[in-house]
Amino acid sequence: MSSRITEGAEPKHQQLRRILLDQITTRLAPGAAIPSERQLIAEYGVSRITVREALGQLVNEGHLERVRGKGTFVANRPMQSTLHLASFTEEMRAMGHVPTTVVLIREERVPPAATVAALHLGDGETAHHLKRLRMADGAPVSVDDAWLVADVFPGLLDHDLSGSVYSIAADVYGHPIDRAQQTVAANPATDDVATLLGTKTGAPLLEFDRVSYSGPRAVEHARSWYRSDRYRVQMEVTASRPVAV
């Protein structure tokens, strides 16, 4: 791709944006600093206004991030997931990342009312509670807070829970989790979740609320909070009937 800025139909700031975007996506790693405004002005022979317009667009699009007093850096590229049922561990590995997990809570107790209803538990019936911080390549991505039916998975808390619980459900207990009902909402980060994810209180998060099934039985109720700057969901939608032209 040419790195020359020329007079023509394409505005100069768009030409510079295109050149910088090519460098960001093909040559620079996340966290790398880009040249200063003064360097870009000298290298490409354009005005300060042109440079600031190009950089501003790339910041707004999420390709760059500004750090006060330090400069402008290549932003972390969000992991993009195609909406499907898979464990975090399986999903991160499929996208080429190294998943790790910190187990925050493992206990058996009576769950909150919403979980009792979701899992059709009896009064006073306990469930396995598992809260974990999930990371990809060492960077926090999500906090998962899950409840699993105790009589389906007896002794679950004795297993290594730093990997895929779905694999344990299938391989150890013979109850593969094969479908789920899930909602996704955009919500601000609470103090505790923000601290775990290394972001600010009130920062936008993707919140998932999922009830998972093994065959006809609901066996898991989970809520997960994902950093929206590090995780995106992609889906394909089709029309239920032919679209009129």
Tab-separated table of C-alpha atoms in Angstrom:
chain	number	residue	atom	x	y	z
A	1	MET	CA	0.000	0.000	0.000
A	2	SER	CA	1.327	3.415	-0.926
A	3	SER	CA	2.369	5.641	1.969
A	4	ARG	CA	2.171	8.830	-0.057
A	5	ILE	CA	-0.370	11.529	0.705
A	6	THR	CA	-1.538	13.182	-2.517
A	7	GLU	CA	-4.034	15.775	-3.644
A	8	GLY	CA	-7.108	14.091	-5.055
A	9	ALA	CA	-10.673	12.985	-4.545
A	10	GLU	CA	-9.875	11.186	-1.284
A	11	PRO	CA	-9.372	13.706	1.558
A	12	LYS	CA	-5.882	13.757	3.058
A	13	HIS	CA	-7.077	12.746	6.517
A	14	GLN	CA	-8.752	9.665	5.021
A	15	GLN	CA	-5.554	8.745	3.185
A	16	LEU	CA	-3.571	9.065	6.408
A	17	ARG	CA	-6.175	7.080	8.330
A	18	ARG	CA	-5.913	4.284	5.746
A	19	ILE	CA	-2.099	4.234	5.946
A	20	LEU	CA	-2.090	4.159	9.737
A	21	LEU	CA	-4.806	1.487	9.879
A	22	ASP	CA	-2.704	-0.738	7.636
A	23	GLN	CA	0.253	-0.319	9.992
A	24	ILE	CA	-1.914	-0.988	13.056
A	25	THR	CA	-3.432	-4.194	11.687
A	26	THR	CA	-0.379	-5.688	9.954
A	27	ARG	CA	2.779	-4.429	11.647
A	28	LEU	CA	2.114	-3.096	15.127
A	29	ALA	CA	1.189	-5.119	18.205
A	30	PRO	CA	-1.416	-4.033	20.765
A	31	GLY	CA	0.161	-1.554	23.172
A	32	ALA	CA	2.706	-0.293	20.636
A	33	ALA	CA	3.164	3.477	20.480
A	34	ILE	CA	2.510	5.235	17.199
A	35	PRO	CA	4.563	8.208	16.027
A	36	SER	CA	3.807	11.611	17.558
A	37	GLU	CA	1.761	14.236	15.737
A	38	ARG	CA	4.977	16.111	14.942
A	39	GLN	CA	6.555	12.994	13.426
A	40	LEU	CA	3.471	12.261	11.316
A	41	ILE	CA	3.361	15.850	10.064
A	42	ALA	CA	7.011	15.670	9.018
A	43	GLU	CA	6.796	12.183	7.479
A	44	TYR	CA	3.655	12.686	5.411
A	45	GLY	CA	3.797	16.417	4.728
A	46	VAL	CA	0.338	17.151	6.078
A	47	SER	CA	-1.107	19.668	8.508
A	48	ARG	CA	-1.709	19.174	12.229
A	49	ILE	CA	-5.467	19.336	11.551
A	50	THR	CA	-5.169	16.446	9.074
A	51	VAL	CA	-3.197	14.330	11.555
A	52	ARG	CA	-5.608	14.991	14.414
A	53	GLU	CA	-8.621	14.182	12.243
A	54	ALA	CA	-7.107	10.838	11.158
A	55	LEU	CA	-6.044	9.911	14.693
A	56	GLY	CA	-9.408	10.970	16.121
A	57	GLN	CA	-11.239	8.649	13.734
A	58	LEU	CA	-8.997	5.712	14.650
A	59	VAL	CA	-9.513	6.382	18.360
A	60	ASN	CA	-13.294	6.581	17.923
A	61	GLU	CA	-13.257	3.314	15.967
A	62	GLY	CA	-11.346	1.573	18.763
A	63	HIS	CA	-8.097	1.008	16.832
A	64	LEU	CA	-6.088	3.456	18.935
A	65	GLU	CA	-6.249	4.683	22.505
A	66	ARG	CA	-4.817	7.859	23.997
A	67	VAL	CA	-3.041	7.851	27.340
A	68	ARG	CA	-2.801	11.301	28.910
A	69	GLY	CA	0.783	12.475	29.189
A	70	LYS	CA	2.182	9.441	27.370
A	71	GLY	CA	0.924	9.351	23.813
A	72	THR	CA	-1.255	7.303	21.475
A	73	PHE	CA	-1.072	3.512	21.410
A	74	VAL	CA	-2.493	0.588	19.444
A	75	ALA	CA	-5.590	-0.607	21.309
A	76	ASN	CA	-6.120	-4.167	22.429
A	77	ARG	CA	-8.010	-5.956	19.684
A	78	PRO	CA	-11.318	-7.304	21.025
A	79	MET	CA	-11.852	-11.041	20.844
A	80	GLN	CA	-14.778	-11.655	18.535
A	81	SER	CA	-16.943	-14.647	19.317
A	82	THR	CA	-19.524	-16.181	17.045
A	83	LEU	CA	-22.548	-16.728	19.252
A	84	HIS	CA	-22.609	-20.424	20.157
A	85	LEU	CA	-22.549	-22.733	23.170
A	86	ALA	CA	-18.998	-23.425	24.324
A	87	SER	CA	-16.954	-23.132	27.472
A	88	PHE	CA	-14.712	-20.096	27.920
A	89	THR	CA	-11.667	-22.357	27.786
A	90	GLU	CA	-12.708	-23.947	24.488
A	91	GLU	CA	-13.694	-20.599	22.988
A	92	MET	CA	-10.424	-18.831	23.825
A	93	ARG	CA	-8.325	-21.704	22.519
A	94	ALA	CA	-10.345	-21.757	19.296
A	95	MET	CA	-9.535	-18.056	18.830
A	96	GLY	CA	-5.826	-18.661	19.385
A	97	HIS	CA	-5.586	-17.295	22.937
A	98	VAL	CA	-4.193	-18.895	26.086
A	99	PRO	CA	-6.980	-19.120	28.709
A	100	THR	CA	-6.330	-19.030	32.445
A	101	THR	CA	-8.704	-18.959	35.393
A	102	VAL	CA	-8.605	-17.757	38.989
A	103	VAL	CA	-11.184	-19.505	41.177
A	104	LEU	CA	-12.663	-16.865	43.484
A	105	ILE	CA	-15.446	-18.837	45.194
A	106	ARG	CA	-16.204	-22.557	45.405
A	107	GLU	CA	-18.903	-23.539	47.852
A	108	GLU	CA	-22.140	-25.433	48.239
A	109	ARG	CA	-25.085	-23.524	49.663
A	110	VAL	CA	-28.657	-22.454	49.021
A	111	PRO	CA	-28.651	-20.186	45.953
A	112	PRO	CA	-30.538	-16.905	45.503
A	113	ALA	CA	-34.196	-16.960	44.532
A	114	ALA	CA	-33.597	-16.292	40.827
A	115	THR	CA	-31.341	-19.349	40.598
A	116	VAL	CA	-33.746	-21.529	42.609
A	117	ALA	CA	-36.444	-20.689	40.067
A	118	ALA	CA	-34.172	-21.127	37.038
A	119	LEU	CA	-32.964	-24.563	38.164
A	120	HIS	CA	-36.325	-25.693	39.600
A	121	LEU	CA	-34.805	-26.428	43.008
A	122	GLY	CA	-36.774	-27.304	46.111
A	123	ASP	CA	-36.959	-25.191	49.265
A	124	GLY	CA	-33.631	-25.277	51.068
A	125	GLU	CA	-31.947	-27.325	48.336
A	126	THR	CA	-28.286	-26.493	47.865
A	127	ALA	CA	-26.268	-26.064	44.670
A	128	HIS	CA	-22.607	-25.728	43.748
A	129	HIS	CA	-21.530	-22.067	43.583
A	130	LEU	CA	-18.513	-21.297	41.421
A	131	LYS	CA	-17.234	-17.766	40.792
A	132	ARG	CA	-14.184	-17.340	38.567
A	133	LEU	CA	-12.084	-14.652	36.922
A	134	ARG	CA	-11.386	-15.654	33.322
A	135	MET	CA	-8.357	-14.350	31.425
A	136	ALA	CA	-6.945	-14.619	27.920
A	137	ASP	CA	-3.194	-14.202	27.422
A	138	GLY	CA	-3.020	-12.939	30.997
A	139	ALA	CA	-5.535	-10.099	30.516
A	140	PRO	CA	-8.869	-10.156	32.422
A	141	VAL	CA	-11.807	-10.786	30.093
A	142	SER	CA	-14.755	-11.879	32.234
A	143	VAL	CA	-16.094	-12.704	35.654
A	144	ASP	CA	-18.314	-15.802	35.691
A	145	ASP	CA	-20.700	-16.481	38.584
A	146	ALA	CA	-22.299	-19.911	38.137
A	147	TRP	CA	-24.561	-22.252	40.077
A	148	LEU	CA	-24.725	-25.948	39.161
A	149	VAL	CA	-27.184	-28.562	40.368
A	150	ALA	CA	-25.545	-30.563	43.175
A	151	ASP	CA	-27.337	-33.876	42.684
A	152	VAL	CA	-26.353	-33.980	39.000
A	153	PHE	CA	-22.708	-33.157	39.721
A	154	PRO	CA	-21.884	-34.654	43.165
A	155	GLY	CA	-18.363	-33.805	44.292
A	156	LEU	CA	-17.883	-31.223	41.542
A	157	LEU	CA	-16.042	-28.825	43.843
A	158	ASP	CA	-13.329	-31.435	44.424
A	159	HIS	CA	-12.236	-31.242	40.779
A	160	ASP	CA	-9.775	-28.844	39.155
A	161	LEU	CA	-12.092	-25.967	38.267
A	162	SER	CA	-9.493	-23.798	36.555
A	163	GLY	CA	-10.363	-25.308	33.180
A	164	SER	CA	-13.598	-26.238	31.433
A	165	VAL	CA	-16.434	-27.212	33.767
A	166	TYR	CA	-18.398	-28.220	30.679
A	167	SER	CA	-15.736	-30.842	29.900
A	168	ILE	CA	-15.993	-32.170	33.464
A	169	ALA	CA	-19.783	-32.306	33.162
A	170	ALA	CA	-19.527	-34.384	29.996
A	171	ASP	CA	-16.453	-36.538	30.644
A	172	VAL	CA	-16.756	-37.221	34.381
A	173	TYR	CA	-20.500	-37.102	34.990
A	174	GLY	CA	-21.875	-38.096	31.594
A	175	HIS	CA	-24.118	-35.010	31.474
A	176	PRO	CA	-22.950	-32.891	28.545
A	177	ILE	CA	-24.374	-29.377	28.504
A	178	ASP	CA	-25.943	-29.276	25.066
A	179	ARG	CA	-28.160	-26.195	24.944
A	180	ALA	CA	-28.804	-22.946	26.767
A	181	GLN	CA	-31.168	-20.006	26.960
A	182	GLN	CA	-29.228	-16.775	27.216
A	183	THR	CA	-29.839	-13.050	27.343
A	184	VAL	CA	-27.249	-10.324	26.799
A	185	ALA	CA	-27.455	-6.787	28.169
A	186	ALA	CA	-25.145	-3.767	28.328
A	187	ASN	CA	-24.658	-2.694	31.932
A	188	PRO	CA	-22.199	-0.525	33.885
A	189	ALA	CA	-19.528	-2.259	35.944
A	190	THR	CA	-20.127	-2.462	39.679
A	191	ASP	CA	-17.254	-1.710	42.054
A	192	ASP	CA	-16.336	-5.343	42.706
A	193	VAL	CA	-16.547	-6.504	39.089
A	194	ALA	CA	-14.636	-3.433	37.865
A	195	THR	CA	-11.819	-4.198	40.306
A	196	LEU	CA	-11.565	-7.798	39.108
A	197	LEU	CA	-11.617	-6.821	35.434
A	198	GLY	CA	-9.162	-3.954	35.850
A	199	THR	CA	-11.535	-1.302	34.560
A	200	LYS	CA	-13.400	1.669	36.007
A	201	THR	CA	-16.620	1.521	37.998
A	202	GLY	CA	-19.417	2.288	35.550
A	203	ALA	CA	-17.451	1.129	32.501
A	204	PRO	CA	-19.665	-0.604	29.899
A	205	LEU	CA	-19.792	-4.383	30.220
A	206	LEU	CA	-21.608	-7.142	28.367
A	207	GLU	CA	-23.673	-9.065	30.915
A	208	PHE	CA	-24.798	-12.585	30.026
A	209	ASP	CA	-27.528	-14.406	31.952
A	210	ARG	CA	-27.659	-18.085	30.959
A	211	VAL	CA	-29.595	-21.181	31.922
A	212	SER	CA	-27.895	-24.293	30.532
A	213	TYR	CA	-29.392	-27.740	30.029
A	214	SER	CA	-28.220	-31.315	29.856
A	215	GLY	CA	-30.971	-33.016	27.930
A	216	PRO	CA	-34.301	-31.777	29.303
A	217	ARG	CA	-32.949	-30.702	32.698
A	218	ALA	CA	-31.690	-27.241	33.651
A	219	VAL	CA	-28.324	-27.850	35.345
A	220	GLU	CA	-26.583	-24.457	35.386
A	221	HIS	CA	-27.556	-20.860	35.995
A	222	ALA	CA	-24.734	-18.417	35.310
A	223	ARG	CA	-24.165	-14.694	35.051
A	224	SER	CA	-21.054	-13.426	33.306
A	225	TRP	CA	-19.639	-9.942	32.880
A	226	TYR	CA	-17.317	-9.309	29.924
A	227	ARG	CA	-15.181	-6.257	29.213
A	228	SER	CA	-16.781	-4.794	26.106
A	229	ASP	CA	-13.422	-3.433	24.913
A	230	ARG	CA	-11.963	-6.947	24.892
A	231	TYR	CA	-14.874	-9.137	23.825
A	232	ARG	CA	-17.483	-8.825	21.101
A	233	VAL	CA	-20.241	-11.131	19.953
A	234	GLN	CA	-20.856	-11.826	16.281
A	235	MET	CA	-24.000	-13.512	15.022
A	236	GLU	CA	-25.648	-14.384	11.751
A	237	VAL	CA	-29.342	-13.614	11.434
A	238	THR	CA	-31.780	-14.880	8.850
A	239	ALA	CA	-35.276	-13.850	7.907
A	240	SER	CA	-38.119	-16.057	9.106
A	241	ARG	CA	-39.749	-15.556	5.709
A	242	PRO	CA	-38.580	-14.140	2.377
A	243	VAL	CA	-37.959	-10.404	2.515
A	244	ALA	CA	-40.095	-8.422	0.112
A	245	VAL	CA	-38.119	-6.312	-2.359
